[in-house]
Amino acid sequence: MQNTSTWSDRLDERLFRTLYATSLVYNTCWEDPAVDRQAVNLTPDDVLLVITSAGCNALDYALLAPKRIHAVDANPRQTALLELKLAAVRGLDFDDFFSVFGDGFHPEFRDLYGRRLRDQLSDFARGYWTGGSIGLPANAAAFIFMACRASWRARSRVTSPCARDSLLMYARCLGASSLDEQRVIYDERVASEMWGRRCAGRCLASSHSACSAYRIPAPRDRGAAFWRRAGYVRESLEYVLRQLPIWSNYFWRLYLHGRYTRSCCPEYLREENFAALKGGLVDRIVPHVHRDRFPARVR
């Protein structure tokens, strides 16, 4: 079959492979584990094979007490992040744990790492966090934003006035206490600014690069697809901002604020669930790199 990829497609693929081969790409899981819980209906006899990503969902599934969870990722840096979280569950108290992975800030992070976490890690993970290409931040102030994808988001927030202003208005929706109030904020303060011609054009002009980084196939007919893509983006955002309670949506809270709160966060960051993980459920997670061998039977 004839190869129809363009030079731009090949460049995009090379860009992603370079990032994936050298960087921690996923700093958090963006797939909602609540949907998986409903679909899979885990039992104590189940053994799972999951993509590691940032480890958030593996920790979420562990709260359902399956027999075993094997977490694998072709990028060993993602496994290093999961190892760090597992070590932190075992070695830290809840306040310290939430400061690191919920707030993204701990003034004594390096000390905690050296005293309580480092010796629990594999050789690769230990080398990655204490040296290599990243090293530990002095106080974990930017822990949540260390991954390259988050840095891309953070830079775009600062450098684009349109993106910055729109995100500030999105943040106002987080303060709503009802869907009716949230809709009013969106309709009256957000929509006109976000979807004005100037800002909409800027936001969508870079969508091809975004497709590459997020592994979304870019349309072949790029010119004709521009406004179709704009309609899809607007429809998706309006569904979130007009139909769903954003104040309890921890994905958007992280995206807009760079941190979680104790009332709006993934399940593994809640104190009672942290206690359950620390009580033994964390030991049901087995991190692997892609070269490992796996059990013959998983569900």
JSON list of C-alpha atoms in Angstrom, two decimals, residues 113 118 121 123-132 134-136:
[
{"chain": "A", "resi": 113, "resn": "TYR", "atom": "CA", "xyz": [12.94, 12.02, 49.20]},
{"chain": "A", "resi": 118, "resn": "ARG", "atom": "CA", "xyz": [14.84, 6.99, 47.51]},
{"chain": "A", "resi": 121, "resn": "LEU", "atom": "CA", "xyz": [12.92, 2.87, 44.17]},
{"chain": "A", "resi": 123, "resn": "ASP", "atom": "CA", "xyz": [17.82, 1.64, 40.08]},
{"chain": "A", "resi": 124, "resn": "PHE", "atom": "CA", "xyz": [16.35, 3.37, 37.04]},
{"chain": "A", "resi": 125, "resn": "ALA", "atom": "CA", "xyz": [13.79, 5.38, 39.01]},
{"chain": "A", "resi": 126, "resn": "ARG", "atom": "CA", "xyz": [16.40, 6.37, 41.58]},
{"chain": "A", "resi": 127, "resn": "GLY", "atom": "CA", "xyz": [18.75, 7.51, 38.85]},
{"chain": "A", "resi": 128, "resn": "TYR", "atom": "CA", "xyz": [16.00, 9.40, 37.07]},
{"chain": "A", "resi": 129, "resn": "TRP", "atom": "CA", "xyz": [14.82, 11.36, 40.11]},
{"chain": "A", "resi": 130, "resn": "THR", "atom": "CA", "xyz": [18.22, 12.12, 41.58]},
{"chain": "A", "resi": 131, "resn": "GLY", "atom": "CA", "xyz": [20.16, 12.78, 38.38]},
{"chain": "A", "resi": 132, "resn": "GLY", "atom": "CA", "xyz": [19.72, 12.14, 34.71]},
{"chain": "A", "resi": 134, "resn": "ILE", "atom": "CA", "xyz": [15.49, 16.08, 35.27]},
{"chain": "A", "resi": 135, "resn": "GLY", "atom": "CA", "xyz": [16.67, 15.88, 38.86]},
{"chain": "A", "resi": 136, "resn": "LEU", "atom": "CA", "xyz": [14.51, 16.78, 41.81]}
]
